[in-house]
Short mmCIF file of C-alpha atoms in Angstrom, two decimals:
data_model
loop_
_atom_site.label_atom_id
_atom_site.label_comp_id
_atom_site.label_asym_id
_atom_site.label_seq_id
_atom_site.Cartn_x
_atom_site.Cartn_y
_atom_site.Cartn_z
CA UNK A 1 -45.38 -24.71 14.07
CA UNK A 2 -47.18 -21.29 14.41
CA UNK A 3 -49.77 -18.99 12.58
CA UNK A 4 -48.55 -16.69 10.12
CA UNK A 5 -50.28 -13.60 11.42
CA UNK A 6 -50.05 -13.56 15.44
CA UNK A 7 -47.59 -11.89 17.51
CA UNK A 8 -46.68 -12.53 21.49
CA UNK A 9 -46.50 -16.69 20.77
CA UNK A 10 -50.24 -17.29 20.18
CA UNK A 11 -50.90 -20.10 18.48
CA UNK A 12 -47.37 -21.70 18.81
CA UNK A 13 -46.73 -25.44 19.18
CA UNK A 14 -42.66 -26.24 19.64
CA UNK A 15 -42.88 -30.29 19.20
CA UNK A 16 -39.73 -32.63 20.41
CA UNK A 17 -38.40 -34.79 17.22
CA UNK A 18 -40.42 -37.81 17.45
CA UNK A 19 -43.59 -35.96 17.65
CA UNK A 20 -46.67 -38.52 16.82
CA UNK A 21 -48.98 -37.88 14.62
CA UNK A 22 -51.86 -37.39 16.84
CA UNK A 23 -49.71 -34.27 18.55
CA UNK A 24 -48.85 -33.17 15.14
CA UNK A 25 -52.21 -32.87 14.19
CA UNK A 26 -53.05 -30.69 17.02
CA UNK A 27 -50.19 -28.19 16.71
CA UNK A 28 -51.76 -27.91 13.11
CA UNK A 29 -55.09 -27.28 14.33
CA UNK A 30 -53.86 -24.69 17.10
CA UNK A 31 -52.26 -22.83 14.30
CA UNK A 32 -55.00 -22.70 12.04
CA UNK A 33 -57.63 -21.67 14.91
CA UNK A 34 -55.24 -18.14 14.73
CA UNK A 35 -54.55 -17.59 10.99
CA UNK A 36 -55.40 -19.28 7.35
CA UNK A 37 -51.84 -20.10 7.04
CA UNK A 38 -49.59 -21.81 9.01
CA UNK A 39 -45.75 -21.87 9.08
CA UNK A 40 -43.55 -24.94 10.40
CA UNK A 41 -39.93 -24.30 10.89
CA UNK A 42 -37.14 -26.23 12.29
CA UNK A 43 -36.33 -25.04 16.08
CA UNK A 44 -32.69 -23.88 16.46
CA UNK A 45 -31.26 -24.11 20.42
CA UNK A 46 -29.60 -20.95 21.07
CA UNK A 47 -29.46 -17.38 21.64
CA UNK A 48 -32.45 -15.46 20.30
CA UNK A 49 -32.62 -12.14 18.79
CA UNK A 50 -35.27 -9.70 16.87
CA UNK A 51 -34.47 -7.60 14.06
CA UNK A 52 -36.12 -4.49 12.72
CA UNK A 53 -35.21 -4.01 9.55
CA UNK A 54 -36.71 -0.72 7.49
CA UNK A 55 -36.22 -1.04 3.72
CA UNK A 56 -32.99 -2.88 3.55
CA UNK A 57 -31.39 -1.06 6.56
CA UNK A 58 -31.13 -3.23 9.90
CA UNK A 59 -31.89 -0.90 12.37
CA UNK A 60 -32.35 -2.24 15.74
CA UNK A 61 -31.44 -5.99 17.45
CA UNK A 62 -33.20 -6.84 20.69
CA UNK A 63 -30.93 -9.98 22.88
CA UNK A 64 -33.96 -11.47 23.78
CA UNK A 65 -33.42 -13.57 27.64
CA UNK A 66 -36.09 -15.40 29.05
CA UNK A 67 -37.40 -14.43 32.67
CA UNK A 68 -35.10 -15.86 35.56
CA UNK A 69 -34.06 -15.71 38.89
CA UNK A 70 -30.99 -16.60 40.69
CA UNK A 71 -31.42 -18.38 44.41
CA UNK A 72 -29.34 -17.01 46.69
CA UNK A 73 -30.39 -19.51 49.93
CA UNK A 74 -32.40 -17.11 51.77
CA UNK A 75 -35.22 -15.91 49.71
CA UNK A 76 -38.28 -17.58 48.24
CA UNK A 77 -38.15 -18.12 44.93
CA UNK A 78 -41.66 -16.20 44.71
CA UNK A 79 -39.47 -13.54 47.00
CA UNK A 80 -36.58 -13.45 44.03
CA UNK A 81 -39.60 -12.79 41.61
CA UNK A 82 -41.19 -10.10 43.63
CA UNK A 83 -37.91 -8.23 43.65
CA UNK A 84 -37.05 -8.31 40.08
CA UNK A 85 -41.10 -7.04 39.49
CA UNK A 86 -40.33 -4.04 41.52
CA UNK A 87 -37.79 -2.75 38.79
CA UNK A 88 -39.37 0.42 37.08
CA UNK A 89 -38.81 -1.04 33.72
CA UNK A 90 -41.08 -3.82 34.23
CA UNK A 91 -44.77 -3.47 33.65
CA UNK A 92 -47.37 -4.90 32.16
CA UNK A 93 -48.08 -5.41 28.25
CA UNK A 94 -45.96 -3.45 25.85
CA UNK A 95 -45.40 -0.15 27.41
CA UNK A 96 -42.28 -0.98 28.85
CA UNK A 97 -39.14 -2.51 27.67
CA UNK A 98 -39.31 -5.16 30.12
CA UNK A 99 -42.40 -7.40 31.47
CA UNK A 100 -43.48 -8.39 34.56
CA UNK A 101 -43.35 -12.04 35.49
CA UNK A 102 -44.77 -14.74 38.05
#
């Protein structure tokens, strides 16, 4: 369930099948607290990728991967985090391609 009109997952609710209605109701009112129309769509389990499409032509398709580390027994996973922060192409908001994580 999320607002029509944010970006960057504000407002979002993902609920498990056998939401109640009390949790229901919430998502609804998280939604509405960011836009005066709400969308609810069935979650799909998978790979997820964006689309920019201009006029009818697609034009660019972003693989989107969440953050993650791999332990490798000696490091911290804080450690693991810190060194994939200090790539250049991470930063903070949307100036680079890539963002920093914790």
């Amino acid at each position: 369930m999320k607002p029509v009109t944010t970006n960057f997952g504000i407002g979002i609710s993902v609920l498990p099948p056998r939401t109640s209605e009390e949790d229901a109701k919430k998502a609804i009112k998280i939604a509405f607290n960011h836009s005066e129309s709400i969308i609810v769509e069935e979650f799909a389990e998978g790979n997820e990728y964006r689309f920019l499409v201009i006029g009818e032509e697609t034009v660019a398709v972003c693989n989107r991967i969440p953050a993650n580390v791999t332990g490798d027994g000696i490091h911290t996973i804080q450690d693991l985090v810190s060194f994939k922060n200090e790539d250049p192409r991470r930063g903070v908001g949307h100036v680079t391609p890539l963002k920093k994580f914790s």
